[in-house]
Coordinates of C-alpha atoms in Angstrom, one line a residue:
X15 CA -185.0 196.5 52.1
X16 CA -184.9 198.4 55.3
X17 CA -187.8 199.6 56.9
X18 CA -188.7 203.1 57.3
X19 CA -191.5 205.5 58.1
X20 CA -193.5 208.0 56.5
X21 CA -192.0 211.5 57.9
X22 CA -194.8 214.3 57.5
X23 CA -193.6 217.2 59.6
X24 CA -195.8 219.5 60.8
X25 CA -195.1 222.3 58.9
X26 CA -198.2 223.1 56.5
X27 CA -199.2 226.1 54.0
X28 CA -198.4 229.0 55.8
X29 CA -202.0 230.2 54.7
X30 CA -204.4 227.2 54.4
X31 CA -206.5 226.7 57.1
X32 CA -208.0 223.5 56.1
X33 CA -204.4 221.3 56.3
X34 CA -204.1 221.7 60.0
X35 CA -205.9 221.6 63.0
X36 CA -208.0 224.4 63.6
X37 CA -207.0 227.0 67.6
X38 CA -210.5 227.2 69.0
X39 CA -211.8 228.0 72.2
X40 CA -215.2 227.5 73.6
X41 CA -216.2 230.9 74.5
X42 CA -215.7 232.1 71.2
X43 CA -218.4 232.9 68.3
X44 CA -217.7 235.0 65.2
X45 CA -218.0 238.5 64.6
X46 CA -215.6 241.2 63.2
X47 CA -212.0 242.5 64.2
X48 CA -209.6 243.4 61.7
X49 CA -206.5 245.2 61.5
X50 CA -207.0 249.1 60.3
X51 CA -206.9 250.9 56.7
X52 CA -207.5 247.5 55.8
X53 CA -211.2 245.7 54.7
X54 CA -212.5 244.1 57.6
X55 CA -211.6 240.7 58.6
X56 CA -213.5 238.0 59.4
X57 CA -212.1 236.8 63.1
X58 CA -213.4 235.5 66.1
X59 CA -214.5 237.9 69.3
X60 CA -216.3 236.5 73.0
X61 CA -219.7 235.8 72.8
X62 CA -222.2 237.7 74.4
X63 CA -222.1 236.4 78.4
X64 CA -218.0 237.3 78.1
X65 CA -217.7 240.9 79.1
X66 CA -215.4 243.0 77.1
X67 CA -211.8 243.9 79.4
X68 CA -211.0 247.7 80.0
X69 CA -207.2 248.6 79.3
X70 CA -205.7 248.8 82.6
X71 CA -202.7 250.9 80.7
X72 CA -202.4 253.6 78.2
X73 CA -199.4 251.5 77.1
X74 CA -196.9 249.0 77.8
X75 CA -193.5 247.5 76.7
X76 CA -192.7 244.3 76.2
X77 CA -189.8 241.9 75.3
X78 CA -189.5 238.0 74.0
X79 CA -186.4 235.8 74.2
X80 CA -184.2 234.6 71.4
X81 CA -185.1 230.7 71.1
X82 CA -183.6 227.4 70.4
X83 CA -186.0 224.9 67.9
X84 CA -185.6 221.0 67.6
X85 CA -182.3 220.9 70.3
X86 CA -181.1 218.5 67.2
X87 CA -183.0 215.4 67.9
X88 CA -186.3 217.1 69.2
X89 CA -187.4 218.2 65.5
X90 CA -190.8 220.2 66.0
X91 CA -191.3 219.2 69.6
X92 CA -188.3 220.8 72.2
X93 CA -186.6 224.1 72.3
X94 CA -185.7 226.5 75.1
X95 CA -185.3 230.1 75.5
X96 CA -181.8 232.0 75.8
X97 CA -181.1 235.3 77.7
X98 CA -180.3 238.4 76.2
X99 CA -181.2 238.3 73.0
X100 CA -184.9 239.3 71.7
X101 CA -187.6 241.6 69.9
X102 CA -189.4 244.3 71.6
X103 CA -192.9 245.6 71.3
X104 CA -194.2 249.1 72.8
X105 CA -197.4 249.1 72.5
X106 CA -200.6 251.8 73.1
X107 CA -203.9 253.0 73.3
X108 CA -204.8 254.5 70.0
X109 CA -207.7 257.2 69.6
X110 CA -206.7 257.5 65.8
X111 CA -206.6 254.0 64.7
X112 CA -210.1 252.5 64.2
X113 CA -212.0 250.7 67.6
X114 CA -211.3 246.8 67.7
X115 CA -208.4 246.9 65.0
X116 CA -204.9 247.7 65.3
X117 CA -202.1 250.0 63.1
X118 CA -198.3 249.1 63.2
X119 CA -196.6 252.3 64.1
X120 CA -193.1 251.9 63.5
X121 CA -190.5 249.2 62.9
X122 CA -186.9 249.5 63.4
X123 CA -184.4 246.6 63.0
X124 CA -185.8 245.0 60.2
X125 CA -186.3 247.3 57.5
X126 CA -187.9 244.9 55.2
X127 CA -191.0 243.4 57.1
X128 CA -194.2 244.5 56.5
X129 CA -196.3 247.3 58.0
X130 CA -199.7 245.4 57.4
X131 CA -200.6 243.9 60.5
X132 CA -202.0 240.7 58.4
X133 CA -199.0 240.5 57.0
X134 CA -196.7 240.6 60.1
X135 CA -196.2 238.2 62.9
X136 CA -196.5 240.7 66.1
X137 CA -199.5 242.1 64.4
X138 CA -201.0 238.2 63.7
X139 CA -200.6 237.4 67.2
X140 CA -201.8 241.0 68.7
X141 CA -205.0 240.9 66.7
X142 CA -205.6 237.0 67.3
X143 CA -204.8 238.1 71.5
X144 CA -207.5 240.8 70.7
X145 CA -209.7 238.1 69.7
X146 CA -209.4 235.7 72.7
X147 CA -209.8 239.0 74.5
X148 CA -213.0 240.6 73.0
X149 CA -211.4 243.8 72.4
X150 CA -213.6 245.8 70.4
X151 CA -214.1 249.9 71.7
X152 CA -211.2 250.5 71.6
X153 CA -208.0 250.7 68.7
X154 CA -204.4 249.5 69.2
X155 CA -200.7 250.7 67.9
X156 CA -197.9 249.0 67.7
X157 CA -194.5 249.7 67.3
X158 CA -192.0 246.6 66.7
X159 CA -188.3 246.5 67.7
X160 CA -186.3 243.9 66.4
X161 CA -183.2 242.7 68.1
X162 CA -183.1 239.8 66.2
X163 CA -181.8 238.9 62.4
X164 CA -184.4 237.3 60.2
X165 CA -183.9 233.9 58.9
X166 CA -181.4 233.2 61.8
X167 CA -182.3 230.5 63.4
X168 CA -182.9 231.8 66.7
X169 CA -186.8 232.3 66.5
X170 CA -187.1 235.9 65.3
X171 CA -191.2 235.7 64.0
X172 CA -191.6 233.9 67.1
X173 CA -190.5 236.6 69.5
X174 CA -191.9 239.3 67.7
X175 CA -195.6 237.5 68.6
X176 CA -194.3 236.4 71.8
X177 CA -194.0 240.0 72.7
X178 CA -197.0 241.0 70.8
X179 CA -199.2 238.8 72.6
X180 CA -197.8 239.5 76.0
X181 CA -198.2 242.9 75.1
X182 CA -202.1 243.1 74.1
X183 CA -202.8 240.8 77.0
X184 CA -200.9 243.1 79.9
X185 CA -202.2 246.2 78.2
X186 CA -206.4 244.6 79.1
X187 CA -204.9 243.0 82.7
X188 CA -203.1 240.0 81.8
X189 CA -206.5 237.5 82.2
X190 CA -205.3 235.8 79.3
X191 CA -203.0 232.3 80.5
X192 CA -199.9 231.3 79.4
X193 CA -201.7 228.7 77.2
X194 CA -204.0 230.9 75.6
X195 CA -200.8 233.4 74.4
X196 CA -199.1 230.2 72.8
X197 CA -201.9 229.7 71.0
X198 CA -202.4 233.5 70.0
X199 CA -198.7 233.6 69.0
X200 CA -198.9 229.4 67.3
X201 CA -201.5 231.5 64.6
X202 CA -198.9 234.3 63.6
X203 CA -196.3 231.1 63.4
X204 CA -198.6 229.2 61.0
X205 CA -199.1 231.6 59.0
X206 CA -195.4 233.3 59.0
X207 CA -193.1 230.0 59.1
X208 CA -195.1 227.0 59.4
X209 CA -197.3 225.1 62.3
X210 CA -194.9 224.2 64.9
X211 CA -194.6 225.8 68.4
X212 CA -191.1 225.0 69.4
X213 CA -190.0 228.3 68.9
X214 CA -193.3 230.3 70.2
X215 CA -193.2 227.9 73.1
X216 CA -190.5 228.9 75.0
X217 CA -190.8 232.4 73.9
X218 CA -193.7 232.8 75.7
X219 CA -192.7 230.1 78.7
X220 CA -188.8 230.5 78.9
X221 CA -187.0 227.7 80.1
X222 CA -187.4 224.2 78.2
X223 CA -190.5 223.1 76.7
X224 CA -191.2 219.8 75.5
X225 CA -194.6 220.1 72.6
X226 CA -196.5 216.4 73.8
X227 CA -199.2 216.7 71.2
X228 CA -200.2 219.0 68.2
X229 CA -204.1 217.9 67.5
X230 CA -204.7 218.7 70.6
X231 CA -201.8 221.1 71.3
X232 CA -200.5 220.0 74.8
X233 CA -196.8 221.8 75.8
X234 CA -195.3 220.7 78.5
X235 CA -192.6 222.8 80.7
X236 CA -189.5 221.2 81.3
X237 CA -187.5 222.6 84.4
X238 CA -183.8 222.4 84.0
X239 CA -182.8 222.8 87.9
X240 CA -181.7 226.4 89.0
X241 CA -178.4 225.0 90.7
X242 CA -177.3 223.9 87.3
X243 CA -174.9 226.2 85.0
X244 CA -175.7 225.8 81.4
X245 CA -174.1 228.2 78.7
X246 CA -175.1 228.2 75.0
X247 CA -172.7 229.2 72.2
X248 CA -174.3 230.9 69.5
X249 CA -172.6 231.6 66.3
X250 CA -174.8 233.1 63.7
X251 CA -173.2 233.4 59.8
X252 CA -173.8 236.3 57.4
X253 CA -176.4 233.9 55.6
X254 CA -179.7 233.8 55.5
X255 CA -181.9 230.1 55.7
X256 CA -185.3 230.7 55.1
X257 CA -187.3 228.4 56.8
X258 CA -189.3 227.3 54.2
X259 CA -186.4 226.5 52.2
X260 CA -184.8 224.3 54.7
X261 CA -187.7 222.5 55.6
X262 CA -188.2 221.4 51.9
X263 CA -184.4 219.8 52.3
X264 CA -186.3 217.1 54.7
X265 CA -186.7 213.6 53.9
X266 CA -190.2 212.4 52.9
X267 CA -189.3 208.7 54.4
X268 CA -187.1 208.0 57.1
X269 CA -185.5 204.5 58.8
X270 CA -186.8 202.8 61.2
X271 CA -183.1 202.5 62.2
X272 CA -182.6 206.4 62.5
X273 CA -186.3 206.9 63.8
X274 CA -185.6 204.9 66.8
X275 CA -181.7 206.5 67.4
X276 CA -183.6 210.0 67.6
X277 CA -186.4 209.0 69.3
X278 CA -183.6 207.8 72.0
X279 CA -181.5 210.4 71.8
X280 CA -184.6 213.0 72.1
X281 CA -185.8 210.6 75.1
X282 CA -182.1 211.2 76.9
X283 CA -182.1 215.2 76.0
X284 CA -185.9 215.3 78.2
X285 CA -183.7 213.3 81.0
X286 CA -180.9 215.4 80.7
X287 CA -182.8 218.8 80.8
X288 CA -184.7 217.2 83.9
X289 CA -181.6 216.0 86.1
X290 CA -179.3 219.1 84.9
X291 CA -176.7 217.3 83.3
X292 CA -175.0 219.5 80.4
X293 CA -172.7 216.8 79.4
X294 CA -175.2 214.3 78.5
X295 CA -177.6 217.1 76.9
X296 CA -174.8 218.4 75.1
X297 CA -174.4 214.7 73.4
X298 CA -177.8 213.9 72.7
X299 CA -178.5 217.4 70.7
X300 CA -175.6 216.4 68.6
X301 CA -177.2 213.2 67.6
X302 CA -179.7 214.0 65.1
X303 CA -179.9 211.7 62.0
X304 CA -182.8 212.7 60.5
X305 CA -182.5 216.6 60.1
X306 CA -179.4 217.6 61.0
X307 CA -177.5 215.4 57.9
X308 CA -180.1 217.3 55.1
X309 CA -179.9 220.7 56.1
X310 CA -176.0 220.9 57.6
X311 CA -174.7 221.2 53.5
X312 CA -177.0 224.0 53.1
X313 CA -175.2 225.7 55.4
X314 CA -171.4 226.8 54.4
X315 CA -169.1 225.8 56.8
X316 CA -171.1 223.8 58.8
X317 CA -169.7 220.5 59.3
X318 CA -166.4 222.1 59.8
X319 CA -168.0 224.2 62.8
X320 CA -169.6 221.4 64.6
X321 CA -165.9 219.8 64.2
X322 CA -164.3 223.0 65.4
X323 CA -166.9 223.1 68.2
X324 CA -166.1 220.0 69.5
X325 CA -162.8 219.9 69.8
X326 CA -162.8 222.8 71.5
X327 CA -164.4 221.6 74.3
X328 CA -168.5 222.1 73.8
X329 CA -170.4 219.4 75.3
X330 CA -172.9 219.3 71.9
X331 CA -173.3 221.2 68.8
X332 CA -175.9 221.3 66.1
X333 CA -177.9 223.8 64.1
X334 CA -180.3 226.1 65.7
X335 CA -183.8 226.0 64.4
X336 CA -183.8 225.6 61.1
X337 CA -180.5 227.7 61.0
X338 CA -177.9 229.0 60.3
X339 CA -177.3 229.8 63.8
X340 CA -175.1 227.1 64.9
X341 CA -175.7 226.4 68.5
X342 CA -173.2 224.8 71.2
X343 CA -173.4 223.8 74.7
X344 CA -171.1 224.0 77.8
X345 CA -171.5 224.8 81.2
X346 CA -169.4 227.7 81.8
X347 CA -169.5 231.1 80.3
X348 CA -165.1 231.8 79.7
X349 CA -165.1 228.1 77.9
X350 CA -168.2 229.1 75.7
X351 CA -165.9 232.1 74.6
X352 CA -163.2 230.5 73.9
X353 CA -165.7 227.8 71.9
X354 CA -167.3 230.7 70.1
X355 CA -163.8 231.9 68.5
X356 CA -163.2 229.0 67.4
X357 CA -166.7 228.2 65.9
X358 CA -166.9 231.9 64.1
X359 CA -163.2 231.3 62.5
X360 CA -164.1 228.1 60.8
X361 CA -167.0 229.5 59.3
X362 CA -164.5 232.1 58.0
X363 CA -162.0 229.3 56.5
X364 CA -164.3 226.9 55.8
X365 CA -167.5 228.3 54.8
X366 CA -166.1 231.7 53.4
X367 CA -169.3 233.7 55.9
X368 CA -168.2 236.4 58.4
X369 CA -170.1 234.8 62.0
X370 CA -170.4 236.7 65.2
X371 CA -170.9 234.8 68.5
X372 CA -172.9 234.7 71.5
X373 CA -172.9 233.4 74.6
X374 CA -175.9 233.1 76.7
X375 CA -177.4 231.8 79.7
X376 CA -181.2 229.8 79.5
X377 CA -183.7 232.8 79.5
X378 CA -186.3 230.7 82.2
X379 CA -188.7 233.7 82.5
X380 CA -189.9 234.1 78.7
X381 CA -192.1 237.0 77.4
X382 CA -192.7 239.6 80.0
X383 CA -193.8 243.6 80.7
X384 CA -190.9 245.8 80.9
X385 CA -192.7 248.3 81.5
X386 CA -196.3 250.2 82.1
X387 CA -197.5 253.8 81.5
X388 CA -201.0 255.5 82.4
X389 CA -199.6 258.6 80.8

């Protein structure tokens, strides 16, 4: 019998605490904040010797990047940012919406997502940023633009509390880190699509990020070199994947045998990333044999696009997140074109799904202000 390992991903109950490790910070006791015309929630605000922050603003705007989760063989741990593509947040100083609490204004893009900041990843993450923050005399409103799809593949909950926390923390004077907003915006992902900050990550950081260590949560930022070209094909089907849904499709046990192929592969994609090599990134995100084989027939088309992909020229292919963004690599933006015809017409013939493609450049700035008012 071949050996194999126990695979337990990290993905928990989007809404029990007591399965996975617990974001705390030292400076924190409890007391209330909660999110208005709702009861009060029990959260966690500075204790006494951390003095509450001033807005700085009346109100800012903010945007988040489109991201890239598991790079294939990097399930959980790598993703990246891409440019163009994102969510939006504007968000102000309230005098109608209740001190220490915060309303959802508006919403456009995704007509379906809920107006309950509980119940919403940009308001998870803004009232978890409140927390960290001690923000208590004064009330928040948010309004939420979505630029991208839900269920695609291409982070959506996670830029929405990318920009969300980026937002609450510019609007008190950004003394929040860069840390401290991952773990504001890894709470709204727990609780929206499952514990895993691969997507959140480099929405918050751009660039690559490389997740060392979940209990504790250590991400480290991996800096594909500026001199480098690298392009990255996006083809997104008229399908939805919920995540949930395809993490069930994963395997329970896996290989030793295909353990230690993606372990190498994921090893060589780090490498790659770190010396700018496209070609030999491209090859090692198409090498996943864990993931990759369980969700691909969930997807119509899919095999057929990777296939189409290739032979077109794209230095790797696999699926984006948990999909059904299919995502390709190459190092020049006319080839990735060409790619992303050919990609979005075998999803037509083979998979019967109208696509549309993309083609984008690494985002390596992440979440930031757009722009700042006083008015």
């Amino acid at each position: 019998m071949a050996a194999s390992i126990k695979f337990s991903p990290i993905a928990r109950s989007p809404f029990n605490h007591q399965d996975r490790p617990i974001l705390c910070h030292p400076r924190f006791s409890t007391v209330r904040c909660s999110a208005s015309h709702l009861t009060p929630q029990i959260l966690t605000t500075p204790s006494a010797e951390t003095l509450e922050p001033s807005p700085v603003f009346r109100s800012v705007k903010t945007f988040a990047p489109a991201t890239v989760a598991n790079l294939g063989p990097g399930f959980d741990f790598l993703g990246c940012a891409v440019d163009g593509l994102g969510d939006s947040i504007t968000l102000s100083v309230d005098p109608d919406v209740v001190p220490g609490t915060l309303a959802i204004s508006s919403i456009s893009g995704a007509p379906k997502l809920s107006h309950n900041p509980l119940w919403n990843c940009a308001g998870i993450a803004a009232i978890e940023t409140m927390r960290m923050l001690g923000v208590r005399s004064v009330g928040l409103s948010l309004s939420l633009e979505k630029g991208l799809p839900l269920g695609s593949g291409l982070g959506s909950s996670a830029a929405s509390a990318a920009a969300a926390a980026v937002a609450v923390n510019a609007l008190f004077g950004s003394t929040l880190t860069a840390h401290d907003l991952v773990l504001a915006g890894l709470e709204s992902e727990a609780k929206v699509s499952g514990y895993h900050a691969d997507n959140i990550g480099p929405a918050i950081l751009g660039g690559f990020v490389l997740i060392r260590s979940y209990e504790p949560f250590e991400i480290l930022p991996l800096n594909f070199p500026a001199d480098r070209d690298l392009v990255f094909v996006l083809v997104s089907p008229d399908f939805e994947a919920p995540t949930k849904k395809m993490r069930e499709a994963l395997p329970a046990e896996v290989g030793m045998k295909e353990h230690i192929r993606n372990s190498s592969q994921a090893a060589a994609l780090v490498a790659a990333v770190l010396q700018g090599d496209a070609r030999v990134l491209g090859s090692a995100l198409s090498s996943d044999v864990i993931v990759e084989p369980k969700r691909a027939p969930l997807i119509p088309g899919m095999a057929a696009v990777k296939v189409a992909a290739m032979e077109a020229g794209a230095f790797g292919c696999t699926i984006s997140g948990a999909g059904p963004t299919v995502v390709a690599v190459i190092d020049g933006e006319e080839h990735g074109k060409e790619i992303g015809d050919r990609m979005v017409e075998a999803f037509l013939v083979n998979g019967g799904l109208k696509a549309k493609a993309t083609v984008a450049k690494l985002d390596r700035v992440g979440a930031r202000v757009i722009s700042s008012s006083n008015e």
